[in-house]
Amino acid sequence: QLAPRISALPEGAIRMRAEAQRAAFLERSQGVPAAAQEWQRLSARYPWSLGVLQDHAAFLDRTGQGEQARALIEAAIPKAGAGHREALLEKLTQDSLAASDLPRARRAVTQLLSEDGLEDDHRLGAIHLLARLSWRENGQWDPAPLIQVQKDKLRAELLPDLYHELAKAADLEGAPAKALPLWIEALNRRTGRDWIQEAARSARRAGTSPQLLAFFEKQQARSPRDVRWAVAVRDIRRDTHDVDGAIEAAQAAVAVRPEEELLWREAADMMVRAGRVAEAADYLAGWNKARPADEGVAGWRSGLYSQAGDGAKAFAIEQAALKAFMKTATGNDLKYRKARAIGRLMEQGHPDLALQ
């Protein structure tokens, strides 16, 4: 009943979608053979349609015919236009890698990297896939020649991303000895915190955390005024559960960039998590000093002192902040500010001090 109604539709996207839905209906109602026959017909009728191709390949994958799906995509690539061709080559490489169809994966990724005008994000993705493939073929593969060729085809600012993609590929393919130097090269050029965390996890799995940490400790010693190295040392020590060392590095980062509130917060948070709550409150006096009337800082420190069981210091912090605020406050501002301070002390469990 569906076929005549679909045939009556005008040629175009609506009809193609209807025919694809009919193929899916046949799969549910009559089984895989009937649907396979219909998908063959649709692929022959719409050889130029990327949507039909993708749906047909998805059907083959779903029904345990991955080899046929990959062959279908590979056969369509020469006919695909620019833009679509790169996406198909990337998918073919990924699917072939997942199926350990390594010769087909190499054909696809080699063609992908040879495409004229390949955009940087697609090139980086292809480099990642080629590295995974190469390490799967040979665990001792050396990425240096690939780096030499590909770095000149990327914008200079993307060189860290090149090393990042290679490091991730080495991790995924179980090549830890290759991953560590690549992580170091990436992080030496860009110390993103997410990258540091990835590298720390990689080193922990591979048992190379001491080497990773040693590199950044040397960088910190060489350039003590560069906050990047202190933050890297902090995060790696934290990842290896060296709490005291992480706190020391966090404080070193603050000393380099004392105007950065985030660094103060991260250092204080580490102390709190280590059970050194009163020490964190004391340490924040350095941040408090330049902003004595700041209500946020006063509430932060008084809360920490209360958490540490020192109500007297919590009260003193709130009182000092109010006193500093009085120098510039007018009208009802002081009254409202005082009421909020009282409320904080009450919430922290010091009603007797609040009423003073």
mmCIF file of C-alpha atoms in Angstrom:
data_model
loop_
_atom_site.group_PDB
_atom_site.id
_atom_site.type_symbol
_atom_site.label_atom_id
_atom_site.label_comp_id
_atom_site.label_asym_id
_atom_site.label_seq_id
_atom_site.Cartn_x
_atom_site.Cartn_y
_atom_site.Cartn_z
ATOM 1 C CA GLN A 1 0.000 0.000 0.000
ATOM 2 C CA LEU A 2 2.867 2.372 0.690
ATOM 3 C CA ALA A 3 4.664 1.879 -2.635
ATOM 4 C CA PRO A 4 1.982 3.413 -4.906
ATOM 5 C CA ARG A 5 1.486 6.372 -2.587
ATOM 6 C CA ILE A 6 5.233 7.054 -2.422
ATOM 7 C CA SER A 7 5.537 6.675 -6.204
ATOM 8 C CA ALA A 8 2.910 9.370 -6.621
ATOM 9 C CA LEU A 9 5.065 11.895 -4.747
ATOM 10 C CA PRO A 10 7.091 14.352 -6.833
ATOM 11 C CA GLU A 11 10.795 13.784 -7.119
ATOM 12 C CA GLY A 12 12.757 15.459 -4.332
ATOM 13 C CA ALA A 13 13.847 15.273 -0.732
ATOM 14 C CA ILE A 14 10.370 14.443 0.609
ATOM 15 C CA ARG A 15 10.083 11.410 -1.640
ATOM 16 C CA MET A 16 13.594 10.211 -0.745
ATOM 17 C CA ARG A 17 12.799 10.430 2.951
ATOM 18 C CA ALA A 18 9.556 8.549 2.418
ATOM 19 C CA GLU A 19 11.340 5.784 0.526
ATOM 20 C CA ALA A 20 13.992 5.507 3.268
ATOM 21 C CA GLN A 21 11.236 5.237 5.869
ATOM 22 C CA ARG A 22 9.611 2.508 3.792
ATOM 23 C CA ALA A 23 12.893 0.564 3.809
ATOM 24 C CA ALA A 24 13.005 0.856 7.584
ATOM 25 C CA PHE A 25 9.381 -0.337 7.741
ATOM 26 C CA LEU A 26 10.225 -3.348 5.585
ATOM 27 C CA GLU A 27 13.090 -4.219 7.937
ATOM 28 C CA ARG A 28 10.682 -4.226 10.881
ATOM 29 C CA SER A 29 7.789 -5.965 9.167
ATOM 30 C CA GLN A 30 9.378 -8.365 6.664
ATOM 31 C CA GLY A 31 12.936 -8.761 7.921
ATOM 32 C CA VAL A 32 16.458 -8.021 6.781
ATOM 33 C CA PRO A 33 16.361 -9.647 3.285
ATOM 34 C CA ALA A 34 13.390 -7.522 2.161
ATOM 35 C CA ALA A 35 15.003 -4.363 3.553
ATOM 36 C CA ALA A 36 18.349 -5.234 1.938
ATOM 37 C CA GLN A 37 16.686 -5.532 -1.451
ATOM 38 C CA GLU A 38 14.967 -2.177 -0.961
ATOM 39 C CA TRP A 39 18.185 -0.443 0.081
ATOM 40 C CA GLN A 40 19.916 -1.837 -2.999
ATOM 41 C CA ARG A 41 17.161 -0.353 -5.123
ATOM 42 C CA LEU A 42 17.366 3.026 -3.385
ATOM 43 C CA SER A 43 21.145 3.219 -3.701
ATOM 44 C CA ALA A 44 20.867 2.488 -7.424
ATOM 45 C CA ARG A 45 18.071 5.065 -7.834
ATOM 46 C CA TYR A 46 19.836 7.826 -5.844
ATOM 47 C CA PRO A 47 23.567 7.167 -6.321
ATOM 48 C CA TRP A 48 24.315 10.847 -5.695
ATOM 49 C CA SER A 49 22.483 11.060 -2.349
ATOM 50 C CA LEU A 50 24.768 11.168 0.668
ATOM 51 C CA GLY A 51 21.773 10.671 2.956
ATOM 52 C CA VAL A 52 20.701 7.450 1.223
ATOM 53 C CA LEU A 53 24.294 6.223 1.271
ATOM 54 C CA GLN A 54 24.617 6.876 5.001
ATOM 55 C CA ASP A 55 21.268 5.240 5.777
ATOM 56 C CA HIS A 56 22.154 2.212 3.643
ATOM 57 C CA ALA A 57 25.548 1.869 5.365
ATOM 58 C CA ALA A 58 23.902 2.229 8.776
ATOM 59 C CA PHE A 59 21.477 -0.574 7.854
ATOM 60 C CA LEU A 60 24.352 -2.829 6.841
ATOM 61 C CA ASP A 61 26.250 -2.051 10.062
ATOM 62 C CA ARG A 62 23.155 -2.636 12.138
ATOM 63 C CA THR A 63 22.530 -6.032 10.575
ATOM 64 C CA GLY A 64 26.067 -7.358 10.974
ATOM 65 C CA GLN A 65 27.246 -6.563 7.445
ATOM 66 C CA GLY A 66 30.048 -4.143 8.324
ATOM 67 C CA GLU A 67 32.309 -5.309 5.495
ATOM 68 C CA GLN A 68 29.600 -4.527 2.942
ATOM 69 C CA ALA A 69 28.966 -1.141 4.613
ATOM 70 C CA ARG A 70 32.606 -0.166 4.336
ATOM 71 C CA ALA A 71 32.771 -1.385 0.728
ATOM 72 C CA LEU A 72 29.675 0.675 -0.078
ATOM 73 C CA ILE A 73 31.224 3.849 1.356
ATOM 74 C CA GLU A 74 34.567 3.223 -0.353
ATOM 75 C CA ALA A 75 32.868 2.751 -3.714
ATOM 76 C CA ALA A 76 30.975 6.038 -3.288
ATOM 77 C CA ILE A 77 34.001 8.182 -2.424
ATOM 78 C CA PRO A 78 35.260 8.801 -6.007
ATOM 79 C CA LYS A 79 31.811 10.164 -6.925
ATOM 80 C CA ALA A 80 31.451 12.405 -3.855
ATOM 81 C CA GLY A 81 31.972 16.138 -4.085
ATOM 82 C CA ALA A 82 34.439 18.171 -2.058
ATOM 83 C CA GLY A 83 33.287 18.500 1.529
ATOM 84 C CA HIS A 84 31.278 15.295 1.392
ATOM 85 C CA ARG A 85 34.313 13.303 0.264
ATOM 86 C CA GLU A 86 36.359 14.283 3.328
ATOM 87 C CA ALA A 87 33.545 13.281 5.674
ATOM 88 C CA LEU A 88 33.190 9.891 3.962
ATOM 89 C CA LEU A 89 36.934 9.243 4.075
ATOM 90 C CA GLU A 90 37.013 10.105 7.779
ATOM 91 C CA LYS A 91 34.080 7.795 8.511
ATOM 92 C CA LEU A 92 35.568 5.002 6.429
ATOM 93 C CA THR A 93 38.862 5.281 8.308
ATOM 94 C CA GLN A 94 37.121 5.246 11.690
ATOM 95 C CA ASP A 95 34.894 2.303 10.799
ATOM 96 C CA SER A 96 37.782 0.357 9.307
ATOM 97 C CA LEU A 97 39.938 0.936 12.377
ATOM 98 C CA ALA A 98 37.110 -0.204 14.636
ATOM 99 C CA ALA A 99 36.792 -3.397 12.567
ATOM 100 C CA SER A 100 40.590 -3.885 12.314
ATOM 101 C CA ASP A 101 40.247 -3.597 8.545
ATOM 102 C CA LEU A 102 43.674 -1.977 8.430
ATOM 103 C CA PRO A 103 44.428 -2.010 4.658
ATOM 104 C CA ARG A 104 41.149 -0.210 3.942
ATOM 105 C CA ALA A 105 41.783 2.217 6.819
ATOM 106 C CA ARG A 106 45.193 3.067 5.366
ATOM 107 C CA ARG A 107 43.799 3.651 1.886
ATOM 108 C CA ALA A 108 41.147 5.968 3.274
ATOM 109 C CA VAL A 109 43.333 8.034 5.611
ATOM 110 C CA THR A 110 46.102 8.352 3.016
ATOM 111 C CA GLN A 111 43.610 9.765 0.534
ATOM 112 C CA LEU A 112 42.121 12.025 3.200
ATOM 113 C CA LEU A 113 45.480 13.608 3.991
ATOM 114 C CA SER A 114 46.175 14.124 0.285
ATOM 115 C CA GLU A 115 42.938 16.062 -0.321
ATOM 116 C CA ASP A 116 43.519 19.587 -1.633
ATOM 117 C CA GLY A 117 42.405 22.336 0.734
ATOM 118 C CA LEU A 118 41.861 19.991 3.666
ATOM 119 C CA GLU A 119 40.797 22.143 6.604
ATOM 120 C CA ASP A 120 42.946 22.161 9.705
ATOM 121 C CA ASP A 121 40.443 20.419 11.974
ATOM 122 C CA HIS A 122 39.986 17.604 9.445
ATOM 123 C CA ARG A 123 43.760 17.369 8.961
ATOM 124 C CA LEU A 124 44.317 17.038 12.713
ATOM 125 C CA GLY A 125 41.616 14.362 12.870
ATOM 126 C CA ALA A 126 43.235 12.496 9.990
ATOM 127 C CA ILE A 127 46.670 12.700 11.646
ATOM 128 C CA HIS A 128 45.158 11.223 14.803
ATOM 129 C CA LEU A 129 43.629 8.356 12.826
ATOM 130 C CA LEU A 130 46.807 7.703 10.853
ATOM 131 C CA ALA A 131 48.820 7.582 14.082
ATOM 132 C CA ARG A 132 46.376 5.110 15.636
ATOM 133 C CA LEU A 133 46.549 2.963 12.522
ATOM 134 C CA SER A 134 50.352 3.110 12.392
ATOM 135 C CA TRP A 135 50.782 2.104 16.046
ATOM 136 C CA ARG A 136 48.289 -0.700 15.618
ATOM 137 C CA GLU A 137 50.312 -1.982 12.686
ATOM 138 C CA ASN A 138 53.642 -1.487 14.471
ATOM 139 C CA GLY A 139 53.916 -0.684 18.173
ATOM 140 C CA GLN A 140 57.382 0.840 17.595
ATOM 141 C CA TRP A 141 56.232 3.256 14.894
ATOM 142 C CA ASP A 142 58.082 6.585 15.026
ATOM 143 C CA PRO A 143 55.823 9.611 14.449
ATOM 144 C CA ALA A 144 58.733 12.004 13.741
ATOM 145 C CA PRO A 145 58.526 11.782 9.916
ATOM 146 C CA LEU A 146 54.766 12.376 10.015
ATOM 147 C CA ILE A 147 55.254 15.408 12.279
ATOM 148 C CA GLN A 148 57.871 16.812 9.928
ATOM 149 C CA VAL A 149 55.577 16.514 6.917
ATOM 150 C CA GLN A 150 52.331 17.659 8.516
ATOM 151 C CA LYS A 151 53.496 20.560 10.692
ATOM 152 C CA ASP A 152 54.137 22.702 7.600
ATOM 153 C CA LYS A 153 50.583 22.071 6.399
ATOM 154 C CA LEU A 154 49.022 23.443 9.586
ATOM 155 C CA ARG A 155 48.922 26.972 10.941
ATOM 156 C CA ALA A 156 51.827 27.562 13.326
ATOM 157 C CA GLU A 157 49.518 28.043 16.317
ATOM 158 C CA LEU A 158 48.164 24.508 15.802
ATOM 159 C CA LEU A 159 51.510 22.765 16.377
ATOM 160 C CA PRO A 160 50.522 22.000 20.008
ATOM 161 C CA ASP A 161 47.320 20.403 18.691
ATOM 162 C CA LEU A 162 49.374 18.205 16.365
ATOM 163 C CA TYR A 163 51.331 16.790 19.315
ATOM 164 C CA HIS A 164 48.119 16.537 21.356
ATOM 165 C CA GLU A 165 46.401 14.406 18.714
ATOM 166 C CA LEU A 166 49.438 12.153 18.435
ATOM 167 C CA ALA A 167 49.668 11.759 22.221
ATOM 168 C CA LYS A 168 46.001 10.780 22.437
ATOM 169 C CA ALA A 169 46.486 8.294 19.614
ATOM 170 C CA ALA A 170 49.439 6.704 21.412
ATOM 171 C CA ASP A 171 47.336 6.351 24.559
ATOM 172 C CA LEU A 172 44.441 4.765 22.685
ATOM 173 C CA GLU A 173 46.704 2.280 20.951
ATOM 174 C CA GLY A 174 48.621 1.267 24.080
ATOM 175 C CA ALA A 175 51.953 2.883 23.235
ATOM 176 C CA PRO A 176 52.825 4.565 26.573
ATOM 177 C CA ALA A 177 56.524 4.928 25.815
ATOM 178 C CA LYS A 178 55.578 6.986 22.775
ATOM 179 C CA ALA A 179 52.850 8.963 24.551
ATOM 180 C CA LEU A 180 54.963 10.639 27.256
ATOM 181 C CA PRO A 181 57.322 12.647 24.982
ATOM 182 C CA LEU A 182 54.361 13.688 22.832
ATOM 183 C CA TRP A 183 52.438 14.927 25.877
ATOM 184 C CA ILE A 184 55.501 16.874 26.962
ATOM 185 C CA GLU A 185 55.849 18.453 23.519
ATOM 186 C CA ALA A 186 52.175 19.432 23.510
ATOM 187 C CA LEU A 187 52.206 20.859 27.037
ATOM 188 C CA ASN A 188 55.496 22.643 26.504
ATOM 189 C CA ARG A 189 53.698 24.647 23.832
ATOM 190 C CA ARG A 190 50.262 25.027 25.451
ATOM 191 C CA THR A 191 49.529 24.268 29.091
ATOM 192 C CA GLY A 192 45.759 23.937 29.019
ATOM 193 C CA ARG A 193 44.449 22.516 32.267
ATOM 194 C CA ASP A 194 42.390 19.859 30.515
ATOM 195 C CA TRP A 195 45.515 18.768 28.638
ATOM 196 C CA ILE A 196 47.503 18.598 31.876
ATOM 197 C CA GLN A 197 44.829 16.373 33.383
ATOM 198 C CA GLU A 198 44.815 14.136 30.296
ATOM 199 C CA ALA A 199 48.613 13.871 30.401
ATOM 200 C CA ALA A 200 48.593 13.107 34.132
ATOM 201 C CA ARG A 201 46.054 10.308 33.625
ATOM 202 C CA SER A 202 48.096 8.933 30.746
ATOM 203 C CA ALA A 203 51.299 8.997 32.794
ATOM 204 C CA ARG A 204 49.591 7.390 35.772
ATOM 205 C CA ARG A 205 48.360 4.486 33.624
ATOM 206 C CA ALA A 206 51.782 4.064 32.068
ATOM 207 C CA GLY A 207 53.721 4.437 35.318
ATOM 208 C CA THR A 208 55.571 7.498 33.966
ATOM 209 C CA SER A 209 54.216 10.136 36.360
ATOM 210 C CA PRO A 210 57.660 10.814 37.911
ATOM 211 C CA GLN A 211 59.132 11.619 34.490
ATOM 212 C CA LEU A 212 56.233 13.903 33.558
ATOM 213 C CA LEU A 213 56.467 15.730 36.881
ATOM 214 C CA ALA A 214 60.251 16.028 36.663
ATOM 215 C CA PHE A 215 59.995 17.792 33.313
ATOM 216 C CA PHE A 216 57.650 20.474 34.643
ATOM 217 C CA GLU A 217 59.592 20.894 37.866
ATOM 218 C CA LYS A 218 62.653 21.651 35.745
ATOM 219 C CA GLN A 219 60.638 24.141 33.694
ATOM 220 C CA GLN A 220 59.422 25.796 36.890
ATOM 221 C CA ALA A 221 62.954 26.016 38.253
ATOM 222 C CA ARG A 222 64.170 27.460 34.959
ATOM 223 C CA SER A 223 61.340 30.040 34.713
ATOM 224 C CA PRO A 224 60.000 30.637 38.232
ATOM 225 C CA ARG A 225 58.041 33.727 37.141
ATOM 226 C CA ASP A 226 56.024 31.771 34.560
ATOM 227 C CA VAL A 227 52.800 30.728 36.290
ATOM 228 C CA ARG A 228 52.097 27.997 33.731
ATOM 229 C CA TRP A 229 54.771 25.728 35.167
ATOM 230 C CA ALA A 230 53.639 26.194 38.766
ATOM 231 C CA VAL A 231 50.067 25.316 37.764
ATOM 232 C CA ALA A 232 51.259 22.275 35.806
ATOM 233 C CA VAL A 233 53.342 21.048 38.753
ATOM 234 C CA ARG A 234 50.392 21.653 41.074
ATOM 235 C CA ASP A 235 47.967 19.661 38.955
ATOM 236 C CA ILE A 236 50.333 16.754 38.339
ATOM 237 C CA ARG A 237 51.221 16.483 42.015
ATOM 238 C CA ARG A 238 47.540 16.583 42.892
ATOM 239 C CA ASP A 239 46.829 13.816 40.387
ATOM 240 C CA THR A 240 49.532 11.654 41.975
ATOM 241 C CA HIS A 241 48.053 12.325 45.449
ATOM 242 C CA ASP A 242 51.028 14.383 46.638
ATOM 243 C CA VAL A 243 48.803 16.734 48.630
ATOM 244 C CA ASP A 244 51.515 18.698 50.397
ATOM 245 C CA GLY A 245 53.470 19.098 47.160
ATOM 246 C CA ALA A 246 50.354 20.230 45.303
ATOM 247 C CA ILE A 247 49.589 22.850 47.959
ATOM 248 C CA GLU A 248 53.166 24.086 47.833
ATOM 249 C CA ALA A 249 52.936 24.464 44.034
ATOM 250 C CA ALA A 250 49.521 26.144 44.327
ATOM 251 C CA GLN A 251 51.004 28.713 46.688
ATOM 252 C CA ALA A 252 53.922 29.215 44.300
ATOM 253 C CA ALA A 253 51.416 29.972 41.522
ATOM 254 C CA VAL A 254 49.709 32.543 43.754
ATOM 255 C CA ALA A 255 53.069 34.170 44.519
ATOM 256 C CA VAL A 256 53.682 34.620 40.792
ATOM 257 C CA ARG A 257 50.210 36.015 40.001
ATOM 258 C CA PRO A 258 48.743 37.346 43.270
ATOM 259 C CA GLU A 259 46.114 39.361 41.391
ATOM 260 C CA GLU A 260 44.427 36.165 40.113
ATOM 261 C CA GLU A 261 41.558 35.273 42.447
ATOM 262 C CA LEU A 262 41.118 31.841 40.875
ATOM 263 C CA LEU A 263 44.622 30.823 41.956
ATOM 264 C CA TRP A 264 43.858 31.856 45.559
ATOM 265 C CA ARG A 265 40.602 29.907 45.483
ATOM 266 C CA GLU A 266 42.255 26.800 44.107
ATOM 267 C CA ALA A 267 45.027 26.929 46.705
ATOM 268 C CA ALA A 268 42.525 27.428 49.535
ATOM 269 C CA ASP A 269 40.310 24.635 48.192
ATOM 270 C CA MET A 270 43.250 22.226 48.244
ATOM 271 C CA MET A 271 43.959 23.096 51.870
ATOM 272 C CA VAL A 272 40.317 22.617 52.823
ATOM 273 C CA ARG A 273 40.173 19.241 51.071
ATOM 274 C CA ALA A 274 43.320 18.260 52.951
ATOM 275 C CA GLY A 275 41.631 19.107 56.261
ATOM 276 C CA ARG A 276 43.731 22.248 56.730
ATOM 277 C CA VAL A 277 40.733 24.573 56.971
ATOM 278 C CA ALA A 278 42.063 27.079 59.500
ATOM 279 C CA GLU A 279 45.312 27.277 57.526
ATOM 280 C CA ALA A 280 43.297 28.100 54.403
ATOM 281 C CA ALA A 281 41.510 30.920 56.227
ATOM 282 C CA ASP A 282 44.833 32.280 57.502
ATOM 283 C CA TYR A 283 46.374 32.010 54.036
ATOM 284 C CA LEU A 284 43.564 34.045 52.489
ATOM 285 C CA ALA A 285 44.623 37.017 54.583
ATOM 286 C CA GLY A 286 46.952 37.738 51.656
ATOM 287 C CA TRP A 287 43.977 38.114 49.319
ATOM 288 C CA ASN A 288 41.990 39.967 51.968
ATOM 289 C CA LYS A 289 44.738 42.531 52.582
ATOM 290 C CA ALA A 290 44.177 44.449 49.361
ATOM 291 C CA ARG A 291 40.377 44.467 49.799
ATOM 292 C CA PRO A 292 39.686 44.813 53.547
ATOM 293 C CA ALA A 293 36.055 45.896 53.110
ATOM 294 C CA ASP A 294 35.132 43.186 50.592
ATOM 295 C CA GLU A 295 32.063 41.360 51.898
ATOM 296 C CA GLY A 296 32.651 38.313 49.746
ATOM 297 C CA VAL A 297 36.139 37.777 51.120
ATOM 298 C CA ALA A 298 34.946 38.387 54.686
ATOM 299 C CA GLY A 299 32.184 35.824 54.304
ATOM 300 C CA TRP A 300 34.568 33.356 52.696
ATOM 301 C CA ARG A 301 37.147 33.589 55.494
ATOM 302 C CA SER A 302 34.639 33.737 58.362
ATOM 303 C CA GLY A 303 32.940 30.646 56.962
ATOM 304 C CA LEU A 304 36.256 28.797 56.904
ATOM 305 C CA TYR A 305 37.085 29.788 60.475
ATOM 306 C CA SER A 306 33.626 28.631 61.554
ATOM 307 C CA GLN A 307 34.165 25.352 59.716
ATOM 308 C CA ALA A 308 37.426 24.998 61.650
ATOM 309 C CA GLY A 309 35.565 25.635 64.919
ATOM 310 C CA ASP A 310 37.030 29.076 65.602
ATOM 311 C CA GLY A 311 34.026 31.361 66.074
ATOM 312 C CA ALA A 312 36.117 34.123 67.607
ATOM 313 C CA LYS A 313 38.197 34.493 64.443
ATOM 314 C CA ALA A 314 35.075 34.331 62.285
ATOM 315 C CA PHE A 315 33.602 37.191 64.328
ATOM 316 C CA ALA A 316 36.846 39.183 64.139
ATOM 317 C CA ILE A 317 36.953 38.859 60.324
ATOM 318 C CA GLU A 318 33.367 40.099 59.927
ATOM 319 C CA GLN A 319 33.997 42.925 62.411
ATOM 320 C CA ALA A 320 37.179 44.060 60.627
ATOM 321 C CA ALA A 321 35.412 44.081 57.266
ATOM 322 C CA LEU A 322 32.551 46.172 58.699
ATOM 323 C CA LYS A 323 35.003 48.617 60.206
ATOM 324 C CA ALA A 324 36.731 49.048 56.831
ATOM 325 C CA PHE A 325 33.366 49.403 55.111
ATOM 326 C CA MET A 326 32.317 52.168 57.504
ATOM 327 C CA LYS A 327 34.968 54.458 56.052
ATOM 328 C CA THR A 328 33.030 54.790 52.797
ATOM 329 C CA ALA A 329 29.497 53.598 53.650
ATOM 330 C CA THR A 330 26.520 55.976 53.626
ATOM 331 C CA GLY A 331 22.866 55.819 54.660
ATOM 332 C CA ASN A 332 21.329 52.392 54.903
ATOM 333 C CA ASP A 333 24.282 50.645 53.255
ATOM 334 C CA LEU A 334 26.019 50.019 56.569
ATOM 335 C CA LYS A 335 22.808 48.817 58.230
ATOM 336 C CA TYR A 336 22.129 46.284 55.477
ATOM 337 C CA ARG A 337 25.741 45.178 55.388
ATOM 338 C CA LYS A 338 25.747 44.639 59.158
ATOM 339 C CA ALA A 339 22.517 42.649 58.916
ATOM 340 C CA ARG A 340 24.073 40.345 56.345
ATOM 341 C CA ALA A 341 27.140 39.815 58.543
ATOM 342 C CA ILE A 342 24.861 38.950 61.474
ATOM 343 C CA GLY A 343 22.990 36.510 59.244
ATOM 344 C CA ARG A 344 26.209 34.787 58.217
ATOM 345 C CA LEU A 345 27.352 34.345 61.803
ATOM 346 C CA MET A 346 23.936 32.997 62.759
ATOM 347 C CA GLU A 347 24.066 30.491 59.883
ATOM 348 C CA GLN A 348 27.567 29.456 60.914
ATOM 349 C CA GLY A 349 26.293 28.575 64.410
ATOM 350 C CA HIS A 350 27.409 31.618 66.391
ATOM 351 C CA PRO A 351 24.201 33.355 67.558
ATOM 352 C CA ASP A 352 25.923 34.704 70.681
ATOM 353 C CA LEU A 353 28.625 36.399 68.591
ATOM 354 C CA ALA A 354 26.137 37.593 65.996
ATOM 355 C CA LEU A 355 24.160 39.486 68.608
ATOM 356 C CA GLN A 356 27.242 41.371 69.738
#
